[in-house]
Coordinates of C-alpha atoms in Angstrom, one line a residue:
M1 CA -43.2 -25.0 -14.0
L2 CA -41.7 -22.6 -11.6
R3 CA -42.4 -23.0 -7.9
R4 CA -44.4 -20.3 -6.1
S5 CA -41.3 -19.3 -4.1
T6 CA -39.3 -19.0 -7.3
L7 CA -41.9 -16.7 -8.8
T8 CA -41.8 -14.6 -5.6
V9 CA -38.1 -14.2 -5.8
M10 CA -38.2 -13.3 -9.5
L11 CA -40.7 -10.6 -8.8
S12 CA -38.5 -9.3 -5.9
V13 CA -35.5 -9.2 -8.1
C14 CA -37.4 -7.2 -10.8
L15 CA -38.6 -4.7 -8.2
V16 CA -35.0 -4.3 -6.9
L17 CA -33.6 -3.6 -10.3
A18 CA -36.3 -1.1 -11.1
G19 CA -35.8 0.7 -7.9
Y20 CA -32.0 0.7 -8.5
T21 CA -32.6 2.5 -11.8
L22 CA -34.8 5.1 -10.2
L23 CA -32.3 5.8 -7.5
L24 CA -29.7 6.8 -10.1
H25 CA -31.7 10.0 -10.5
Y26 CA -31.2 11.1 -7.0
K27 CA -28.5 11.7 -4.5
L28 CA -29.1 11.0 -0.9
S29 CA -27.5 13.6 1.4
F30 CA -26.7 12.9 5.0
A31 CA -27.8 15.2 7.8
E32 CA -27.7 14.9 11.6
D33 CA -30.2 16.2 14.1
K34 CA -30.6 15.9 17.8
Q35 CA -32.6 12.8 17.5
G36 CA -29.9 10.9 15.6
F37 CA -29.8 10.4 11.8
T38 CA -32.2 11.8 9.1
V39 CA -32.1 11.6 5.4
T40 CA -33.0 14.4 2.9
E41 CA -33.2 14.2 -0.9
A42 CA -31.4 16.6 -3.2
P43 CA -31.4 17.0 -7.0
V44 CA -28.3 16.2 -8.9
L45 CA -26.8 19.6 -9.6
N46 CA -23.1 18.9 -9.9
V47 CA -21.8 18.9 -13.5
D48 CA -20.0 15.5 -13.1
E49 CA -23.1 14.0 -11.6
A50 CA -25.2 15.4 -14.5
V51 CA -22.8 13.6 -16.9
D52 CA -23.4 10.4 -14.8
L53 CA -27.1 10.7 -15.6
Q54 CA -26.3 10.3 -19.2
R55 CA -25.2 6.8 -18.3
V56 CA -28.6 5.9 -17.0
H57 CA -29.6 4.6 -20.4
S58 CA -26.7 2.2 -20.6
E59 CA -27.3 1.2 -17.0
V60 CA -30.9 0.3 -17.8
Q61 CA -29.6 -1.8 -20.7
Q62 CA -27.3 -3.6 -18.4
Q63 CA -30.1 -4.3 -16.0
A64 CA -32.2 -5.6 -18.9
A65 CA -29.4 -8.1 -19.7
V66 CA -29.5 -9.2 -16.1
L67 CA -33.3 -9.7 -16.3
Q68 CA -32.7 -12.2 -19.1
N69 CA -31.0 -14.4 -16.5
V70 CA -33.4 -13.7 -13.7
T71 CA -34.8 -17.3 -13.7
G72 CA -31.4 -18.7 -13.0
L73 CA -30.8 -16.1 -10.3
A74 CA -34.1 -16.9 -8.8
E75 CA -33.3 -20.5 -8.7
E76 CA -30.0 -19.8 -7.0
V77 CA -31.6 -17.6 -4.4
A78 CA -34.3 -20.1 -3.7
S79 CA -31.7 -22.8 -3.2
L80 CA -29.8 -20.6 -0.8
A81 CA -33.0 -20.1 1.2
Q82 CA -33.6 -23.8 1.3
A83 CA -30.1 -24.4 2.4
Q84 CA -30.4 -21.9 5.2
D85 CA -33.7 -23.7 6.2
L86 CA -35.5 -20.4 6.5
S87 CA -39.0 -20.3 8.0
P88 CA -41.8 -17.7 7.4
F89 CA -41.8 -17.2 11.2
E90 CA -38.3 -15.9 11.1
E91 CA -39.1 -12.9 8.9
T92 CA -38.0 -9.5 10.1
D93 CA -37.3 -6.2 8.6
E94 CA -33.8 -7.5 8.0
P95 CA -33.0 -9.0 4.6
S96 CA -32.8 -12.8 4.7
P97 CA -29.6 -14.5 3.3
S98 CA -31.7 -15.4 0.2
A99 CA -32.3 -11.7 -0.5
L100 CA -28.7 -10.5 -0.3
T101 CA -27.6 -8.5 -3.3
A102 CA -24.3 -9.1 -5.1
G103 CA -22.9 -6.1 -3.4
K104 CA -23.7 -7.5 0.0
R105 CA -22.3 -10.9 -0.8
I106 CA -18.9 -9.2 -1.4
T107 CA -17.8 -8.1 2.0
A108 CA -15.2 -5.5 2.8
K109 CA -12.4 -8.0 3.1
R110 CA -13.6 -11.2 1.3
M111 CA -14.3 -11.2 -2.5
A112 CA -16.4 -13.9 -4.0
P113 CA -14.6 -16.5 -6.2
P114 CA -15.0 -16.3 -10.0
K115 CA -17.8 -18.3 -11.6
G116 CA -15.2 -20.7 -12.9
T117 CA -14.3 -21.8 -9.4
Q118 CA -17.7 -22.3 -7.8
E119 CA -17.6 -25.0 -5.3
P120 CA -19.4 -28.3 -6.2
E121 CA -21.7 -30.1 -3.8
I122 CA -19.5 -32.9 -2.4
P123 CA -21.0 -35.6 -0.2
E124 CA -20.0 -35.5 3.4
A125 CA -17.5 -38.1 4.6
P126 CA -18.9 -41.5 5.8
G127 CA -20.0 -41.3 9.4
Y128 CA -20.9 -37.7 9.2
A129 CA -24.4 -38.1 10.6
D130 CA -23.1 -40.2 13.4
T131 CA -20.6 -37.6 14.8
P132 CA -21.3 -37.3 18.5
V133 CA -22.2 -33.8 19.7
D134 CA -20.4 -32.8 22.9
P135 CA -20.2 -29.2 24.1
I136 CA -17.0 -27.3 24.1
I137 CA -16.1 -26.8 27.8
I138 CA -13.8 -24.0 29.0
D139 CA -12.8 -22.7 32.4
P140 CA -12.7 -18.9 32.3
S141 CA -10.8 -18.7 35.6
K142 CA -8.1 -21.2 34.5
H143 CA -4.5 -20.1 35.0
L144 CA -2.2 -22.0 32.7
T145 CA 1.3 -23.3 33.6
H146 CA 4.2 -22.7 31.3
A147 CA 4.0 -26.3 30.2
E148 CA 0.3 -26.0 29.3
C149 CA 0.9 -22.9 27.3
L150 CA 3.7 -24.7 25.3
E151 CA 1.3 -27.7 24.8
R152 CA -1.4 -25.4 23.4
R153 CA 1.0 -23.6 21.1
A154 CA 2.2 -26.9 19.8
L155 CA -1.4 -27.9 19.0
V156 CA -2.0 -24.6 17.1
K157 CA 1.3 -25.1 15.2
G158 CA 0.0 -28.5 14.3
A159 CA -3.1 -27.0 12.9
M160 CA -0.9 -24.7 10.8
Q161 CA 1.2 -27.6 9.6
H162 CA -2.0 -29.5 8.6
A163 CA -3.4 -26.4 6.7
W164 CA -0.1 -25.5 5.0
G165 CA 0.9 -29.0 4.2
N166 CA -2.3 -29.8 2.3
Y167 CA -2.2 -26.5 0.6
V168 CA 1.3 -27.3 -0.7
T169 CA 0.2 -30.8 -1.8
Y170 CA -3.0 -29.8 -3.6
A171 CA -3.0 -26.1 -4.4
F172 CA 0.5 -24.6 -4.2
G173 CA 0.7 -21.3 -6.2
H174 CA -3.1 -20.9 -6.2
D175 CA -4.8 -18.5 -3.9
E176 CA -6.7 -20.9 -1.8
L177 CA -7.1 -24.7 -1.2
M178 CA -10.4 -26.5 -1.7
P179 CA -9.8 -29.3 0.9
R180 CA -12.7 -31.5 -0.3
S181 CA -12.2 -31.2 -4.0
L182 CA -8.4 -31.5 -3.6
R183 CA -7.5 -28.6 -5.9
G184 CA -6.8 -24.9 -5.8
K185 CA -8.9 -21.9 -6.8
D186 CA -7.9 -18.3 -7.5
P187 CA -10.4 -15.7 -6.2
F188 CA -7.5 -13.2 -6.0
G189 CA -6.2 -13.7 -9.6
G190 CA -3.6 -16.4 -8.8
L191 CA -1.3 -14.2 -6.8
G192 CA -0.7 -16.9 -4.3
A193 CA -2.8 -15.3 -1.5
T194 CA -2.2 -18.2 0.9
I195 CA 1.5 -18.1 0.4
L196 CA 1.7 -14.3 1.0
D197 CA -0.6 -14.5 3.9
S198 CA 1.3 -17.4 5.5
L199 CA 4.9 -16.0 5.3
D200 CA 5.0 -14.3 8.7
T201 CA 3.0 -17.1 10.4
L202 CA 5.4 -19.7 9.2
W203 CA 8.3 -17.5 10.4
L204 CA 6.8 -16.9 13.8
M205 CA 6.1 -20.6 14.3
G206 CA 9.6 -21.6 13.4
M207 CA 8.6 -23.5 10.3
K208 CA 11.7 -22.5 8.5
A209 CA 11.7 -25.0 5.7
E210 CA 8.1 -24.1 4.8
Y211 CA 8.9 -20.4 5.0
Q212 CA 11.9 -20.8 2.6
Q213 CA 9.6 -22.6 0.1
A214 CA 7.1 -19.7 0.3
R215 CA 9.9 -17.2 0.1
D216 CA 11.4 -18.7 -3.0
W217 CA 8.0 -18.8 -4.8
V218 CA 7.6 -15.0 -4.1
A219 CA 11.1 -14.4 -5.4
H220 CA 10.8 -16.4 -8.6
D221 CA 7.2 -17.2 -9.5
L222 CA 4.9 -14.4 -8.3
N223 CA 3.6 -12.6 -11.4
F224 CA 2.2 -9.1 -11.1
T225 CA 1.1 -8.8 -14.8
R226 CA -1.5 -11.5 -14.8
P227 CA -4.7 -10.8 -16.8
Y228 CA -6.8 -10.3 -13.7
E229 CA -9.0 -7.5 -12.3
A230 CA -7.5 -7.2 -8.9
S231 CA -9.0 -5.5 -5.8
V232 CA -6.5 -2.8 -4.9
F233 CA -7.4 -3.2 -1.2
E234 CA -7.2 -7.0 -1.1
T235 CA -4.0 -7.0 -3.0
T236 CA -2.5 -4.4 -0.7
I237 CA -3.5 -6.0 2.6
R238 CA -2.6 -9.6 1.6
V239 CA 0.2 -9.4 -0.9
V240 CA 1.9 -6.1 0.0
G241 CA 1.2 -6.5 3.7
G242 CA 2.5 -10.0 3.7
M243 CA 5.8 -9.0 2.0
L244 CA 6.4 -6.1 4.3
S245 CA 5.9 -8.2 7.4
A246 CA 8.1 -10.9 6.0
Y247 CA 10.8 -8.2 5.4
E248 CA 10.6 -6.8 8.9
L249 CA 11.0 -10.3 10.4
S250 CA 13.7 -11.6 8.1
Q251 CA 15.4 -8.4 6.7
D252 CA 15.3 -10.0 3.3
R253 CA 15.4 -7.1 0.8
M254 CA 13.8 -9.2 -1.9
F255 CA 10.4 -8.5 -0.4
I256 CA 10.9 -4.7 -0.6
T257 CA 11.9 -5.0 -4.2
R258 CA 8.9 -7.1 -5.1
A259 CA 6.5 -4.9 -3.1
E260 CA 7.7 -1.8 -5.0
E261 CA 7.1 -3.6 -8.3
L262 CA 3.5 -4.3 -7.3
V263 CA 2.6 -1.0 -5.6
G264 CA 4.0 0.9 -8.6
R265 CA 1.2 -0.7 -10.6
L266 CA -1.5 -0.2 -8.0
L267 CA -0.8 3.5 -7.8
V268 CA -2.5 4.0 -11.2
A269 CA -5.8 3.5 -9.3
Y270 CA -5.1 6.8 -7.4
D271 CA -5.1 8.9 -10.6
T272 CA -8.5 10.5 -9.9
P273 CA -9.7 14.2 -9.5
T274 CA -10.0 13.6 -5.7
G275 CA -7.1 11.3 -5.2
I276 CA -9.6 8.7 -3.9
P277 CA -8.5 5.4 -5.6
Y278 CA -10.7 3.1 -7.7
N279 CA -11.6 -0.2 -6.1
S280 CA -10.1 -2.4 -8.8
I281 CA -7.4 -2.5 -11.4
A282 CA -6.5 -4.9 -14.3
L283 CA -3.0 -6.0 -13.5
D284 CA -2.1 -6.5 -17.1
T285 CA -3.6 -3.4 -18.8
L286 CA -3.8 -1.2 -15.7
K287 CA -7.4 -0.3 -16.5
V288 CA -9.2 0.9 -13.4
Q289 CA -12.9 0.8 -12.5
N290 CA -15.5 0.6 -9.7
P291 CA -18.4 -1.9 -9.7
T292 CA -21.9 -1.0 -10.7
W293 CA -23.3 -2.2 -7.5
T294 CA -21.6 0.7 -5.7
R295 CA -23.0 3.1 -8.3
H296 CA -19.4 3.4 -9.6
S297 CA -18.2 4.7 -6.2
S298 CA -15.2 3.6 -4.2
T299 CA -15.7 1.7 -0.9
L300 CA -14.7 3.3 2.5
S301 CA -13.0 0.2 3.9
E302 CA -11.0 -0.2 0.7
F303 CA -9.7 3.3 -0.1
G304 CA -9.3 3.9 3.7
S305 CA -7.3 0.8 4.4
E306 CA -4.1 1.0 2.3
Q307 CA -2.3 3.6 4.4
L308 CA -0.3 1.3 6.7
E309 CA 1.2 -0.7 3.9
F310 CA 2.1 2.3 1.7
A311 CA 3.6 4.2 4.6
K312 CA 5.7 1.3 5.5
L313 CA 6.9 0.8 2.0
S314 CA 8.0 4.4 1.8
M315 CA 9.9 4.1 5.0
H316 CA 11.8 1.0 3.7
S317 CA 12.3 2.2 0.2
G318 CA 13.0 5.9 0.6
N319 CA 10.3 6.6 -2.0
S320 CA 7.7 8.9 -0.3
S321 CA 5.2 8.8 -3.2
Y322 CA 3.6 5.7 -1.8
A323 CA 2.9 7.2 1.6
D324 CA 1.9 10.5 0.0
K325 CA -0.7 8.9 -2.2
A326 CA -2.3 6.9 0.6
E327 CA -2.2 9.8 3.1
S328 CA -3.8 12.2 0.6
V329 CA -7.0 10.1 0.8
I330 CA -7.4 10.6 4.6
R331 CA -6.4 14.2 4.3
Y332 CA -9.1 14.7 1.7
L333 CA -11.7 13.3 4.1
Y334 CA -10.3 15.4 6.9
E335 CA -10.5 18.6 5.0
Q336 CA -13.7 18.1 3.0
H337 CA -15.7 16.6 5.9
P338 CA -14.3 18.1 9.1
D339 CA -17.4 17.5 11.1
K340 CA -18.0 13.9 10.3
G341 CA -16.9 11.1 12.6
L342 CA -18.5 8.1 11.0
M343 CA -18.3 8.1 7.2
P344 CA -20.8 6.7 4.7
L345 CA -19.7 3.6 2.8
Y346 CA -19.5 4.8 -0.8
L347 CA -17.7 7.9 -2.2
N348 CA -17.5 8.9 -5.9
P349 CA -13.8 9.3 -6.7
K350 CA -14.6 11.9 -9.4
T351 CA -17.0 14.2 -7.5
G352 CA -15.8 13.5 -4.0
R353 CA -19.4 13.1 -2.8
F354 CA -20.8 10.3 -0.8
T355 CA -23.4 8.3 -2.7
T356 CA -25.1 6.6 0.2
T357 CA -26.0 7.3 3.8
K358 CA -25.3 3.8 5.1
L359 CA -22.9 3.6 8.1
S360 CA -21.3 0.4 9.3
L361 CA -18.4 -0.7 11.5
G362 CA -18.8 -4.1 9.7
A363 CA -18.6 -5.0 6.1
L364 CA -17.5 -2.2 3.7
G365 CA -16.6 0.1 6.6
D366 CA -14.6 -1.7 9.2
S367 CA -10.9 -1.4 8.5
Y368 CA -11.1 2.4 7.7
Y369 CA -11.5 3.1 11.4
E370 CA -8.9 0.5 12.3
Y371 CA -6.3 2.2 10.1
L372 CA -7.0 5.7 11.5
L373 CA -5.8 4.5 14.9
K374 CA -3.0 2.3 13.6
M375 CA -1.5 4.9 11.3
W376 CA -1.2 7.2 14.3
L377 CA 0.5 4.4 16.2
L378 CA 2.7 3.3 13.3
K379 CA 4.1 6.8 12.8
G380 CA 5.1 7.3 16.4
R381 CA 2.1 9.1 17.9
T382 CA 3.6 12.5 16.9
P383 CA 1.6 15.8 17.0
A384 CA 2.1 16.1 13.3
D385 CA 0.0 13.0 12.8
D386 CA -2.8 13.9 15.1
M387 CA -5.1 14.1 12.1
Y388 CA -5.5 10.3 12.3
R389 CA -6.0 10.2 16.1
S390 CA -8.6 13.0 16.1
M391 CA -10.6 11.5 13.3
W392 CA -10.6 8.1 15.0
E393 CA -11.7 9.6 18.4
R394 CA -14.5 11.6 16.7
A395 CA -15.7 8.4 14.9
M396 CA -15.6 6.3 18.1
D397 CA -17.5 9.0 20.1
E398 CA -20.2 9.1 17.4
M399 CA -20.4 5.3 17.3
I400 CA -20.9 5.1 21.0
E401 CA -23.5 7.8 20.9
K402 CA -25.6 6.5 18.1
L403 CA -24.8 2.9 17.3
V404 CA -24.0 1.1 20.5
F405 CA -27.0 -0.6 22.2
T406 CA -27.6 -3.2 24.9
S407 CA -30.0 -6.0 24.2
I408 CA -33.0 -7.1 26.2
P409 CA -33.3 -9.7 27.8
D410 CA -29.7 -11.1 27.4
N411 CA -28.0 -7.8 28.3
L412 CA -25.4 -8.0 25.5
T413 CA -23.7 -4.8 24.2
Y414 CA -23.5 -4.6 20.4
V415 CA -22.7 -2.2 17.5
A416 CA -25.6 -1.6 15.1
E417 CA -25.7 -0.1 11.6
F418 CA -27.4 2.9 10.2
D419 CA -29.1 2.4 6.8
R420 CA -31.0 5.4 5.3
K421 CA -33.7 6.3 7.7
R422 CA -33.3 3.7 10.5
V423 CA -30.9 1.9 12.7
K424 CA -30.5 -1.8 11.9
H425 CA -30.0 -3.9 15.0
K426 CA -27.6 -6.4 13.5
M427 CA -23.9 -7.1 14.2
D428 CA -21.5 -8.7 11.8
H429 CA -18.8 -11.0 13.0
L430 CA -16.5 -8.5 11.3
V431 CA -17.5 -6.0 14.0
C432 CA -15.6 -8.1 16.6
F433 CA -12.5 -6.2 15.6
V434 CA -13.9 -3.1 17.3
P435 CA -13.3 -4.2 20.9
A436 CA -9.6 -4.9 20.0
M437 CA -9.3 -1.5 18.4
L438 CA -11.0 0.3 21.4
A439 CA -8.8 -1.4 23.9
L440 CA -5.6 -0.7 21.9
G441 CA -6.6 3.0 21.6
S442 CA -7.2 3.2 25.3
H443 CA -3.9 1.5 26.1
M444 CA -1.8 3.5 23.8
G445 CA -3.1 6.9 24.8
A446 CA -5.2 7.8 21.8
V447 CA -7.7 8.9 24.5
T448 CA -7.0 9.5 28.1
G449 CA -8.6 9.9 31.5
D450 CA -12.3 8.9 31.9
K451 CA -12.7 8.5 28.2
A452 CA -9.9 5.9 28.1
D453 CA -11.7 4.0 30.9
Q454 CA -15.0 4.2 29.0
Y455 CA -13.4 2.8 25.8
M456 CA -11.9 -0.1 27.7
Q457 CA -15.1 -0.9 29.5
L458 CA -17.0 -0.9 26.2
A459 CA -14.2 -3.1 24.7
E460 CA -14.8 -5.7 27.4
K461 CA -18.5 -5.7 27.0
L462 CA -18.3 -6.1 23.2
T463 CA -15.8 -8.9 23.5
E464 CA -18.2 -10.7 25.8
T465 CA -20.9 -10.4 23.0
C466 CA -18.5 -11.8 20.5
W467 CA -17.8 -14.8 22.7
Q468 CA -21.6 -15.3 23.1
M469 CA -21.9 -15.4 19.3
Y470 CA -19.8 -18.6 19.6
A471 CA -21.0 -20.0 22.9
T472 CA -24.7 -19.9 22.1
Q473 CA -24.4 -22.1 18.9
P474 CA -24.5 -25.9 19.0
T475 CA -21.2 -26.0 17.1
G476 CA -19.5 -23.5 19.4
L477 CA -18.8 -21.4 16.3
S478 CA -20.2 -18.0 15.3
P479 CA -22.5 -17.2 12.5
E480 CA -21.6 -14.5 9.9
Y481 CA -23.9 -12.0 11.7
V482 CA -26.6 -11.9 14.4
L483 CA -29.8 -10.0 15.0
F484 CA -31.1 -8.3 18.1
Q485 CA -34.8 -7.7 18.7
K486 CA -36.4 -6.4 21.8
G487 CA -37.7 -9.1 24.0
R488 CA -35.9 -11.9 22.1
P489 CA -32.4 -13.3 22.6
M490 CA -29.6 -12.7 20.1
R491 CA -30.0 -15.0 17.2
S492 CA -28.2 -16.1 14.1
A493 CA -29.2 -14.4 10.8
V494 CA -26.6 -15.6 8.3
H495 CA -25.6 -19.0 9.6
V496 CA -22.3 -19.7 7.9
Y497 CA -18.9 -19.8 9.6
L498 CA -15.9 -18.9 7.4
L499 CA -13.0 -19.5 9.8
R500 CA -13.0 -15.7 10.5
P501 CA -10.4 -14.2 12.9
E502 CA -12.1 -11.0 14.3
A503 CA -13.3 -12.5 17.6
V504 CA -10.0 -14.3 18.2
E505 CA -8.3 -11.0 17.5
A506 CA -10.4 -9.4 20.3
F507 CA -9.6 -12.3 22.7
F508 CA -5.9 -12.0 22.0
V509 CA -5.7 -8.2 22.4
L510 CA -7.9 -8.1 25.5
W511 CA -5.8 -10.9 27.1
R512 CA -2.6 -9.0 26.3
L513 CA -3.9 -5.7 27.7
T514 CA -5.9 -6.8 30.7
G515 CA -4.3 -10.1 31.8
N516 CA -7.8 -11.5 32.3
T517 CA -7.5 -15.3 31.8
K518 CA -11.0 -15.7 30.5
Y519 CA -10.1 -14.1 27.2
R520 CA -7.3 -16.7 26.6
E521 CA -9.8 -19.4 27.5
Y522 CA -12.4 -18.0 25.0
G523 CA -9.7 -18.3 22.3
W524 CA -9.0 -21.9 23.3
G525 CA -12.7 -22.7 23.2
V526 CA -12.9 -21.4 19.6
F527 CA -9.8 -23.4 18.6
Q528 CA -11.3 -26.6 20.1
A529 CA -14.5 -26.0 18.1
I530 CA -12.5 -25.4 14.9
E531 CA -10.6 -28.6 15.4
K532 CA -13.8 -30.5 16.2
W533 CA -16.0 -29.3 13.3
C534 CA -13.8 -27.6 10.6
K535 CA -10.8 -29.9 10.4
V536 CA -11.1 -32.4 7.5
E537 CA -8.6 -34.9 6.1
H538 CA -6.9 -32.4 3.8
G539 CA -7.2 -29.0 5.5
Y540 CA -9.8 -26.8 7.2
V541 CA -13.2 -25.7 5.9
G542 CA -16.0 -23.4 6.9
L543 CA -19.5 -24.5 8.0
R544 CA -22.7 -24.0 6.1
D545 CA -24.9 -23.7 9.3
V546 CA -23.5 -23.2 12.8
R547 CA -26.9 -24.0 14.3
K548 CA -26.7 -27.7 13.3
A549 CA -24.3 -30.1 14.9
P550 CA -22.9 -32.0 13.2
P551 CA -22.7 -29.3 10.5
K552 CA -22.2 -29.5 6.7
H553 CA -19.0 -28.1 5.3
D554 CA -18.1 -25.7 2.6
D555 CA -15.0 -26.3 0.4
T556 CA -12.7 -23.4 1.1
Q557 CA -9.6 -23.1 3.3
Q558 CA -9.6 -19.3 3.6
S559 CA -6.1 -17.7 3.3
F560 CA -6.9 -15.5 6.3
F561 CA -7.3 -18.6 8.5
L562 CA -3.5 -19.1 8.2
A563 CA -2.7 -15.4 8.2
E564 CA -4.9 -14.3 11.1
T565 CA -6.9 -16.9 13.0
L566 CA -4.0 -19.3 13.7
K567 CA -1.5 -16.5 14.2
Y568 CA -3.6 -14.8 17.0
L569 CA -4.2 -18.2 18.6
Y570 CA -0.5 -19.0 18.6
L571 CA 0.6 -15.7 20.0
M572 CA -2.2 -15.9 22.7
F573 CA -0.3 -18.6 24.5
G574 CA 3.2 -17.1 24.2
S575 CA 5.1 -14.3 25.9
K576 CA 3.6 -10.9 25.9
D577 CA 6.9 -9.6 24.5
E578 CA 6.5 -11.7 21.4
I579 CA 5.2 -9.2 18.8
S580 CA 4.5 -6.8 21.7
L581 CA 1.5 -4.5 21.1
D582 CA 3.7 -1.6 22.3
E583 CA 6.1 -2.2 19.4
W584 CA 4.0 -3.6 16.6
V585 CA 0.7 -3.0 14.9
F586 CA -1.2 -5.7 12.9
N587 CA -2.6 -4.7 9.5
T588 CA -6.1 -5.8 8.8
E589 CA -4.8 -9.1 7.5
A590 CA -2.8 -9.6 10.8
H591 CA 0.5 -8.9 9.2
P592 CA 2.7 -7.3 12.0
L593 CA 4.5 -4.1 11.2
R594 CA 6.9 -2.3 13.5
I595 CA 5.9 0.9 15.1
V596 CA 8.2 3.9 14.6
P597 CA 9.7 4.4 18.1
V598 CA 9.6 7.7 19.8
R599 CA 12.8 9.5 18.8
A600 CA 14.9 12.4 19.7
P601 CA 13.7 15.8 18.6
A602 CA 13.4 16.1 14.9
A603 CA 16.0 18.8 14.5
E604 CA 18.6 16.7 16.2
A605 CA 17.8 13.8 14.0
I606 CA 18.1 15.9 10.9
N607 CA 21.4 17.5 11.9
G608 CA 22.8 14.1 12.8
A609 CA 21.9 12.6 9.4
M610 CA 23.3 15.7 7.6
E611 CA 26.6 15.3 9.4
R612 CA 26.9 11.6 8.7
S613 CA 26.5 11.8 4.9
D614 CA 25.8 14.0 1.9
S615 CA 24.5 11.0 -0.2
K616 CA 21.1 9.5 -0.2
E617 CA 20.4 10.1 3.5
A618 CA 21.1 13.8 3.1
E619 CA 18.9 13.9 0.0
L620 CA 16.1 12.4 2.1
V621 CA 16.6 14.9 4.8
R622 CA 16.6 17.9 2.5
N623 CA 13.3 16.8 1.0
A624 CA 11.7 16.0 4.3
S625 CA 9.9 18.4 6.6
T626 CA 10.6 18.4 10.3
D627 CA 7.2 16.8 11.0
R628 CA 8.2 13.8 9.0
A629 CA 11.3 13.0 10.9
P630 CA 10.0 9.6 12.2
D631 CA 9.3 8.5 8.6
L632 CA 12.8 9.6 7.6
L633 CA 14.6 7.9 10.4
E634 CA 12.8 4.7 9.8
S635 CA 13.9 4.7 6.1
L636 CA 17.6 5.6 6.7
P637 CA 18.8 2.1 7.7
D638 CA 17.4 0.7 4.5
V639 CA 19.0 3.4 2.4
I640 CA 22.3 2.7 4.1
H641 CA 21.8 -1.0 3.5
K642 CA 21.3 -0.5 -0.2
R643 CA 24.4 1.8 -0.4
T644 CA 26.5 -0.9 1.4
L645 CA 25.4 -3.6 -1.1
A646 CA 26.2 -1.3 -4.0

């Protein structure tokens, strides 16, 4: 006999599915008034959208199939609720973790593993319940000696050696290690995500033998035709980004050759009427599609976060098609929605219309805004690329005006979300990338004068909130997201910790740009907590509930832990000239890419190239416009290199 809670969940699921079907008949349009955000409803008039309505019947059939399994889904949801130890007294207008939809579970940067790799429940190690609980203590005013910095870097490197060594032993070639099951899993199709994500970290930490092992696997064993439906975004930021960064550090041309092989396949996803790519592509058949949970729309953080990698690949290969495809996406938004700063999360790649009104700087939206700024930086901050900078500034101004709040009574500044008719006072851990982005934009001249000061002050306030997301938990580690309610302190809403890097990224960038020692100490506090609670015998794992110390563990060593979290911590205690923020930008997976330096005037550059050669360099020049001179100059050394080898 089903429990009462299970029946309640089943009824909720049925209502959600019925509501989803009804929503297919309408398109929500976004309007803005003096009070903030409003929503109006409009009939579906576009021909393409009318055709979409013909698919409603098949959609309903799909939902009926889902309903057949609703009992199992209800049981799963009920168990999640029990695991989170939810109480009726915690109910708010926010969805509880047990009510998250499949679409919400799949965040902008982290796809859920396939059913075949679901993690088993594994008993905790002996002595788990007896682990002493001591607070993590830091001194925000501490000034480190050179010897202390070296000691901390050695400890972070030791963490990398522990994570990588166990991955090699138990999961080499798989995407991620399951440290408690002692096996690998492939949530990214078996493309070796941990290997690609670790290349530049291994290089920077001087782990040359380990780097060579990873490099050889990429050269000889990485297969881009696997029967797997790959996320274009995840594959770009992890696999392509990892290879590009490895090339820029090592100058090994193999990485460019392999990156071109992969991107050549991914470009099929861009063959749409609008140029907006589909979210996913089958690597073997090149069939493209979008998920049903987005109403067959593409996701903002995905189609808006492939520009850095494609631009860099064009610079190093001399093939402009990669950059052109990715830039056309941003240009489409710039031309079709010139008055929008913040963009809704879903856009139909056939019609070019947004299919939601939801706005977020967290999951599903985050890295789009990051890449607007970083594309302007990467390409040398030229007037010709001001499209990126101006779109970023407009988005940040709108964010500040409408989504930035200060909590009462704890006086914490946070970035909320907008969902349909209301502002939702929640903040994802993912949003902790925002202060790093604001500080970088202020420092690099994306805004100037009083506005630059305003952005930097906001960056510092948001970074403090990100630290408090850690410091207020018994484990010293942050939940996935927090809620803010008037008259109540900030509190955890989804209690898991997944080894995420965004707060550490903020501490690293704010330390580099302000010199304030507290940010470095915040990072050290996070590292100590990771070592205390997340380190297990065979790697590092996430926590199921940060509110409970000692916590229970999950069974995943995330690849971004090696790519991002440990890299930022390592660089935090090194020289500010090591991967200088004036010379490099990090992609959204923390793979560093060189900024195109400010060059001589474009005309001089073109004339010089024409005088030097009438071969491939000259061909590039003839086909390039003056406003693309920085891209041209960046690609010339690689072209010359290939000619020399030939």
